[in-house]
mmCIF file of C-alpha atoms in Angstrom:
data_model
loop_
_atom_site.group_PDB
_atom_site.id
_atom_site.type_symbol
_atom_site.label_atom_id
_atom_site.label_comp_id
_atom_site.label_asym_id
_atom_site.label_seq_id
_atom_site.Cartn_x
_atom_site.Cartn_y
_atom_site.Cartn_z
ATOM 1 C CA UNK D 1 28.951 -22.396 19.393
ATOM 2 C CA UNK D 2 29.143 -21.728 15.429
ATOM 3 C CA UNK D 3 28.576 -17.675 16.037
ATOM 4 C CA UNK D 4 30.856 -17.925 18.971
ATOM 5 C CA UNK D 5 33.765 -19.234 16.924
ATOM 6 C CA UNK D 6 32.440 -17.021 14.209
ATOM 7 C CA UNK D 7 32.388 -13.715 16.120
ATOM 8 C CA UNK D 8 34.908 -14.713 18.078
ATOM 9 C CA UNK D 9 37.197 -11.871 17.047
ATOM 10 C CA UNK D 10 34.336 -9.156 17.929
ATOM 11 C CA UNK D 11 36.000 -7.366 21.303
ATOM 12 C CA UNK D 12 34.487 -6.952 24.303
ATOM 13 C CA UNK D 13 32.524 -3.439 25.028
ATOM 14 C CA UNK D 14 34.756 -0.435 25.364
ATOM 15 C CA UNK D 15 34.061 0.537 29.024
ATOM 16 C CA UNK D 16 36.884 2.506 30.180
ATOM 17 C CA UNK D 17 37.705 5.394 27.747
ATOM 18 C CA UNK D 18 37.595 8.956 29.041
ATOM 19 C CA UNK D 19 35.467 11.141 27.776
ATOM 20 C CA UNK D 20 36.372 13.198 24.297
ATOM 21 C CA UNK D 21 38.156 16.363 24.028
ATOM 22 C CA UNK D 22 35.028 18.182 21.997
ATOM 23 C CA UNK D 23 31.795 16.265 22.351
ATOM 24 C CA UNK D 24 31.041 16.652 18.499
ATOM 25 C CA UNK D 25 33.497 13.813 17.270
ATOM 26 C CA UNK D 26 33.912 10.095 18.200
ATOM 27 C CA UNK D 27 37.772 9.511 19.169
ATOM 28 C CA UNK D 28 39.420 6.833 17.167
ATOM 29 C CA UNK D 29 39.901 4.631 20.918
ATOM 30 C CA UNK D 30 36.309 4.306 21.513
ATOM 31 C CA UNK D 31 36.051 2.835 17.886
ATOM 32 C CA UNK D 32 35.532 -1.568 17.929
ATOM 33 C CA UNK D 33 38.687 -3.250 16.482
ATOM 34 C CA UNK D 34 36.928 -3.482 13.392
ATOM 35 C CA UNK D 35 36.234 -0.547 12.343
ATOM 36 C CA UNK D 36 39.120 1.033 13.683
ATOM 37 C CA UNK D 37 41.116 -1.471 11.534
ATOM 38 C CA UNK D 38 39.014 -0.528 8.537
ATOM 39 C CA UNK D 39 39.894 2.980 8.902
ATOM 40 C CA UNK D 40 43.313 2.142 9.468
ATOM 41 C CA UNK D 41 43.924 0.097 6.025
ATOM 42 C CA UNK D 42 41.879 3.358 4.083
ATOM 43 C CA UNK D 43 44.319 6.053 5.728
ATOM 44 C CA UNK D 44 47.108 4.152 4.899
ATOM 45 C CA UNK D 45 45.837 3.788 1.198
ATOM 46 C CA UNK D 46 45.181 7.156 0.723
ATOM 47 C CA UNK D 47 48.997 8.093 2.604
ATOM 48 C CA UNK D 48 50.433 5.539 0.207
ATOM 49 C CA UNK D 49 49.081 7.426 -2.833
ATOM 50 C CA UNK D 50 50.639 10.921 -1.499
ATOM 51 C CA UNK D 51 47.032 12.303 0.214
ATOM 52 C CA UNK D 52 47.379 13.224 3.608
ATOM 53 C CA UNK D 53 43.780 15.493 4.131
ATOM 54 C CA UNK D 54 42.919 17.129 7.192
ATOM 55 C CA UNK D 55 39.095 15.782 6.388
ATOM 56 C CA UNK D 56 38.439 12.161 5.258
ATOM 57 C CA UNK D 57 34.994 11.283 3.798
ATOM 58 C CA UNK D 58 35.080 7.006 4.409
ATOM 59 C CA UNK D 59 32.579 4.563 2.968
ATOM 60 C CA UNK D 60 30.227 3.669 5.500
ATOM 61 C CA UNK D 61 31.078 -0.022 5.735
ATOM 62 C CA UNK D 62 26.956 -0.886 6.580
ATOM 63 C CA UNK D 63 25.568 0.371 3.914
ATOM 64 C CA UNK D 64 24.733 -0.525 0.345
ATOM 65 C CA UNK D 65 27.297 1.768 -2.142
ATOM 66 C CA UNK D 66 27.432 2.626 -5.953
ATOM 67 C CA UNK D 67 29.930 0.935 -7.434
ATOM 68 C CA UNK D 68 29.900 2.490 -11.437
ATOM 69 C CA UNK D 69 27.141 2.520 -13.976
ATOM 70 C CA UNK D 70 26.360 -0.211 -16.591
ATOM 71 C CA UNK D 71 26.431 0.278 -19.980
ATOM 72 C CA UNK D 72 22.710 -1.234 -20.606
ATOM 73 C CA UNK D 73 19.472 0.398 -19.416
ATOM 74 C CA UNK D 74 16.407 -1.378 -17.906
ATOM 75 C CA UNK D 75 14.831 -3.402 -20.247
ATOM 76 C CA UNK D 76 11.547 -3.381 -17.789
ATOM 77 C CA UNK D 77 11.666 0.690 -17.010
ATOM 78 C CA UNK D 78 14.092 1.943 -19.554
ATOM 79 C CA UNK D 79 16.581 3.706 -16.852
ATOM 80 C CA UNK D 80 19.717 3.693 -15.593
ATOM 81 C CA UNK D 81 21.540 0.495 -14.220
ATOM 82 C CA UNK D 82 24.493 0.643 -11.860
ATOM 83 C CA UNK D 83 26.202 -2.161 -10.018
ATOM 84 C CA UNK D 84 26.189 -2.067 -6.411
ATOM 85 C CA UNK D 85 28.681 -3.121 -3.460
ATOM 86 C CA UNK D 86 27.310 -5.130 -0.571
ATOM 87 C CA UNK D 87 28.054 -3.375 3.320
ATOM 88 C CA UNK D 88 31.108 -4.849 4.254
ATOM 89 C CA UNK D 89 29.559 -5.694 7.521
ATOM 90 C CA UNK D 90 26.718 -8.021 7.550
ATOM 91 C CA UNK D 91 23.598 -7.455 9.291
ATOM 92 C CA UNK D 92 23.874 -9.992 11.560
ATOM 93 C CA UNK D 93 27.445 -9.152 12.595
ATOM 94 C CA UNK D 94 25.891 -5.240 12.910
ATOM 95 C CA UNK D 95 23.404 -6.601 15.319
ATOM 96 C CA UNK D 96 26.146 -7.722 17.569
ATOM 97 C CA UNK D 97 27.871 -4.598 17.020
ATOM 98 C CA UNK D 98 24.917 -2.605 18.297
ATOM 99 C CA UNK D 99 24.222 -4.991 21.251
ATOM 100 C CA UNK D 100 28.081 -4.696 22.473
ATOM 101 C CA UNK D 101 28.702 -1.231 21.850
ATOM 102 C CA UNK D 102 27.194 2.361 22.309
ATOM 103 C CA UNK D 103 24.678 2.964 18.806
ATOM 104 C CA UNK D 104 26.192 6.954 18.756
ATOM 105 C CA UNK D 105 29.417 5.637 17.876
ATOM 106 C CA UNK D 106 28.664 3.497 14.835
ATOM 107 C CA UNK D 107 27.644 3.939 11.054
ATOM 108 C CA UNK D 108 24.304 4.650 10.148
ATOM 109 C CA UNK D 109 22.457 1.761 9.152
ATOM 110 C CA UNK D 110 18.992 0.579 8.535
ATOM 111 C CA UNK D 111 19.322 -1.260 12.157
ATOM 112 C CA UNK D 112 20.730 2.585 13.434
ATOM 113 C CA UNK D 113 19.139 5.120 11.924
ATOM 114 C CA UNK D 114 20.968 7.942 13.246
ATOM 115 C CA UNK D 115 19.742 11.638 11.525
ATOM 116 C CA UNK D 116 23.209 13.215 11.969
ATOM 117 C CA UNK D 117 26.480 10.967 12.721
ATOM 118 C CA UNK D 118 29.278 12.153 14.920
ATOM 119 C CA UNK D 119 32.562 12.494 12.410
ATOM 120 C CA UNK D 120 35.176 10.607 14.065
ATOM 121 C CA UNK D 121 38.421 12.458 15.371
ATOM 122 C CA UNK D 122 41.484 10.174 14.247
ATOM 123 C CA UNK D 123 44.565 9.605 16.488
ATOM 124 C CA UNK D 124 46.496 12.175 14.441
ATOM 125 C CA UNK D 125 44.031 14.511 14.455
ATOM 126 C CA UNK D 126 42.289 13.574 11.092
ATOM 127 C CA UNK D 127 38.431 14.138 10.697
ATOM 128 C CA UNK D 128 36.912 10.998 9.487
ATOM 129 C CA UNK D 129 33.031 11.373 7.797
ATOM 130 C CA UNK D 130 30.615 8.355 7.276
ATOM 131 C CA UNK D 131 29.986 8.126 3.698
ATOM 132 C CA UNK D 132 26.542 6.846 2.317
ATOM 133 C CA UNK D 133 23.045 7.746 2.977
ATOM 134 C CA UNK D 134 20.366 5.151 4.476
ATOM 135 C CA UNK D 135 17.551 4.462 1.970
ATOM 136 C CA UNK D 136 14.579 3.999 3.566
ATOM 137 C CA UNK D 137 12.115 1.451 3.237
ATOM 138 C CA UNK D 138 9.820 1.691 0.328
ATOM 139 C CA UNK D 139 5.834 1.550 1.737
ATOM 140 C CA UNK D 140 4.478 -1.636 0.704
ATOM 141 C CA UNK D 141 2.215 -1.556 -2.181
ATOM 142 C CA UNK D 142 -0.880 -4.007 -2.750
ATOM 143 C CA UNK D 143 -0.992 -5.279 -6.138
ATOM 144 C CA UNK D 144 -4.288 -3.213 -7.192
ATOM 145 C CA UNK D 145 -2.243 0.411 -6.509
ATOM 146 C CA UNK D 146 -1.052 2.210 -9.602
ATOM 147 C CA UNK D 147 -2.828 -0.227 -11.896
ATOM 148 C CA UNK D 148 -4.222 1.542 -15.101
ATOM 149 C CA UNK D 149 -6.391 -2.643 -15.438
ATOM 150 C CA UNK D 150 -6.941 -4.334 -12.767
ATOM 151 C CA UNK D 151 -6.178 -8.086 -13.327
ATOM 152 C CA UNK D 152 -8.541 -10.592 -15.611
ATOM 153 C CA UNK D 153 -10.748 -11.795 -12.920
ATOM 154 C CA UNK D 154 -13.208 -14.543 -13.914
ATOM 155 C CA UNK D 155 -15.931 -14.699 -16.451
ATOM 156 C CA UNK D 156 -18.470 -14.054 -13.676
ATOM 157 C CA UNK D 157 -16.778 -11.068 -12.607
ATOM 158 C CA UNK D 158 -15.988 -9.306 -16.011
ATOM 159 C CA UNK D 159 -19.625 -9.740 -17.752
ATOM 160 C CA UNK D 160 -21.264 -8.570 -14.413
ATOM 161 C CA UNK D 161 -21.611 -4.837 -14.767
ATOM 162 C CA UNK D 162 -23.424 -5.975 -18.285
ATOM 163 C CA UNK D 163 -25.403 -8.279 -16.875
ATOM 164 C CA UNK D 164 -26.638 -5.736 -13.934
ATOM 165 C CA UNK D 165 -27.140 -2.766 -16.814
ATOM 166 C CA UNK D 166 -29.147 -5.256 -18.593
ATOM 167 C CA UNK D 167 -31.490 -6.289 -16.067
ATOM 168 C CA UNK D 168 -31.819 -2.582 -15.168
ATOM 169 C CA UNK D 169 -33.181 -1.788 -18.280
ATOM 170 C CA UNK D 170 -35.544 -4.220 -18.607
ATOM 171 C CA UNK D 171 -37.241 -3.847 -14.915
ATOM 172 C CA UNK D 172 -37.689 -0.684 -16.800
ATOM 173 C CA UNK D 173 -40.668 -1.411 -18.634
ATOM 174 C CA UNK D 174 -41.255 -4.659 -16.310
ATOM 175 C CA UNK D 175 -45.333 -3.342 -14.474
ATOM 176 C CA UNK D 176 -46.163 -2.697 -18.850
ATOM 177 C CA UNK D 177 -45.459 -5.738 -19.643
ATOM 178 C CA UNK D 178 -47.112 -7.738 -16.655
ATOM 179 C CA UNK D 179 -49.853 -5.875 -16.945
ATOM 180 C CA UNK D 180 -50.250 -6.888 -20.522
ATOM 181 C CA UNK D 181 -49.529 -10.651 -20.194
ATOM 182 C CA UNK D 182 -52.340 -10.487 -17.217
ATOM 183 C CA UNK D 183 -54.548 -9.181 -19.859
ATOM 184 C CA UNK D 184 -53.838 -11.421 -22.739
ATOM 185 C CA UNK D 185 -54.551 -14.641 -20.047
ATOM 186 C CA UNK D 186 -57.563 -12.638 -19.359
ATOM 187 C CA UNK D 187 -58.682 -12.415 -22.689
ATOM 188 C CA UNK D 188 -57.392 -15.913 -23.645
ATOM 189 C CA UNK D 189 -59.825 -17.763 -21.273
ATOM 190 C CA UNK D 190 -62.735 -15.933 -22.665
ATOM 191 C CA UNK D 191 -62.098 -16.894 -25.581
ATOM 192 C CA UNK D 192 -61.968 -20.566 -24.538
ATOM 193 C CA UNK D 193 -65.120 -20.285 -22.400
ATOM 194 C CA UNK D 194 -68.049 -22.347 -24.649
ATOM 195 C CA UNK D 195 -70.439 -20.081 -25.901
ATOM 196 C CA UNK D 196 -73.394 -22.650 -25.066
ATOM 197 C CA UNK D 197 -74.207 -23.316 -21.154
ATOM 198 C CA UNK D 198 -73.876 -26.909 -21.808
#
C-alpha cells in the first residue's frame, strides 16, 4: 500500500497515441507525465532567460551528472575530485517506469541500456537530446589483482619457501652422509668388540 500511495502519481501506460510523424524522434505525447513535466519546467527556464533553440541537449534525469570540480585532489590517488548530482529519478521509481511504459522511449540508464536514444520531438517542434552517458560497471576485482605484495600471511606461510630451499640443499649431500654415519656405527662396534673370546 506504501508504494501505491507513493507512486500513486505514476500514470497509467500510454496506449492510444498514433504513431510519429518521422520514426527517428519520440513525440512529446507519448512521453509519462513525469518526464514530460521535467522537460516542460527546463524549456520554460531556458525561454525565461531569452534562449529559444531549435535543438535542446537535457540532462538525462537517470543518470549520475557532474556537478563542478573541487578545489582538493585525492588524498588516496592524487587526482581530480568533482561533486556529483544524484538521477533525479530513483531506481526503484525507474523500474516502474520501465514496467509501465515502452523502454525505447525513456533515458538511458543502467536498468536501459539503450546504444543510441531516440531525441524527442517537442510539441513546438523543438529537438530534445538525452544528456549523460551510462558508465558501465567496473569488472570485479579479487583482492590479489594488481598487487605489487600480496598480503602478510602467517608465519608458516612466509618462512616456507626458506624452509623448502633449505631442506633441498641438504637432501643434497643426504646418501654421503648416511653412508658415513653407517660406517662410523660400523667401525664403532668393532671397536667395542673385546679383544679376548671370553
Amino acid at each position: 500500500m506504501a508504494a501505491r500511495r507513493a507512486y500513486s502519481s505514476l500514470p497509467a501506460p500510454h496506449t492510444g497515441a498514433g504513431p510519429s510523424l518521422n520514426a527517428r524522434f519520440i513525440p512529446a505525447a507519448d512521453l509519462p507525465k513525469p518526464l514530460f513535466r521535467r522537460i516542460a519546467s527546463q524549456l520554460a527556464h531556458l525561454r525565461s532567460q531569452g534562449k529559444d533553440p531549435a535543438t535542446v541537449s537535457i540532462p538525462n534525469p537517470f543518470l549520475l551528472h557532474r556537478a563542478g570540480q573541487r578545489q582538493d585532489v585525492s588524498a588516496l590517488t592524487g587526482l581530480e575530485r568533482f561533486y556529483w548530482r544524484k538521477p533525479q529519478f530513483s531506481a526503484r521509481r525507474q523500474k516502474l517506469l520501465l514496467q509501465q511504459y515502452d523502454p525505447s522511449i525513456l533515458p538511458p540508464s543502467p536498468l536501459n541500456p539503450t546504444a543510441e536514444p531516440r531525441p524527442i520531438q517537442w510539441e513546438d517542434g523543438t529537438v530534445i537530446n538525452w544528456q549523460g552517458e551510462v558508465l558501465e560497471k567496473a569488472a570485479k576485482q579479487s583482492p590479489y589483482d594488481g598487487r605489487k605484495v600480496m598480503f602478510k600471511g602467517h608465519i608458516d606461510e612466509r618462512i616456507k619457501p626458506q624452509k623448502v630451499a633449505d631442506r633441498q640443499e641438504r637432501m643434497k649431500g643426504m646418501d654421503k652422509r648416511i653412508a658415513a654415519w653407517r660406517k662410523s656405527k660400523a667401525d664403532d662396534k668393532i671397536r667395542a668388540r673385546p679383544s679376548l673370546p671370553f
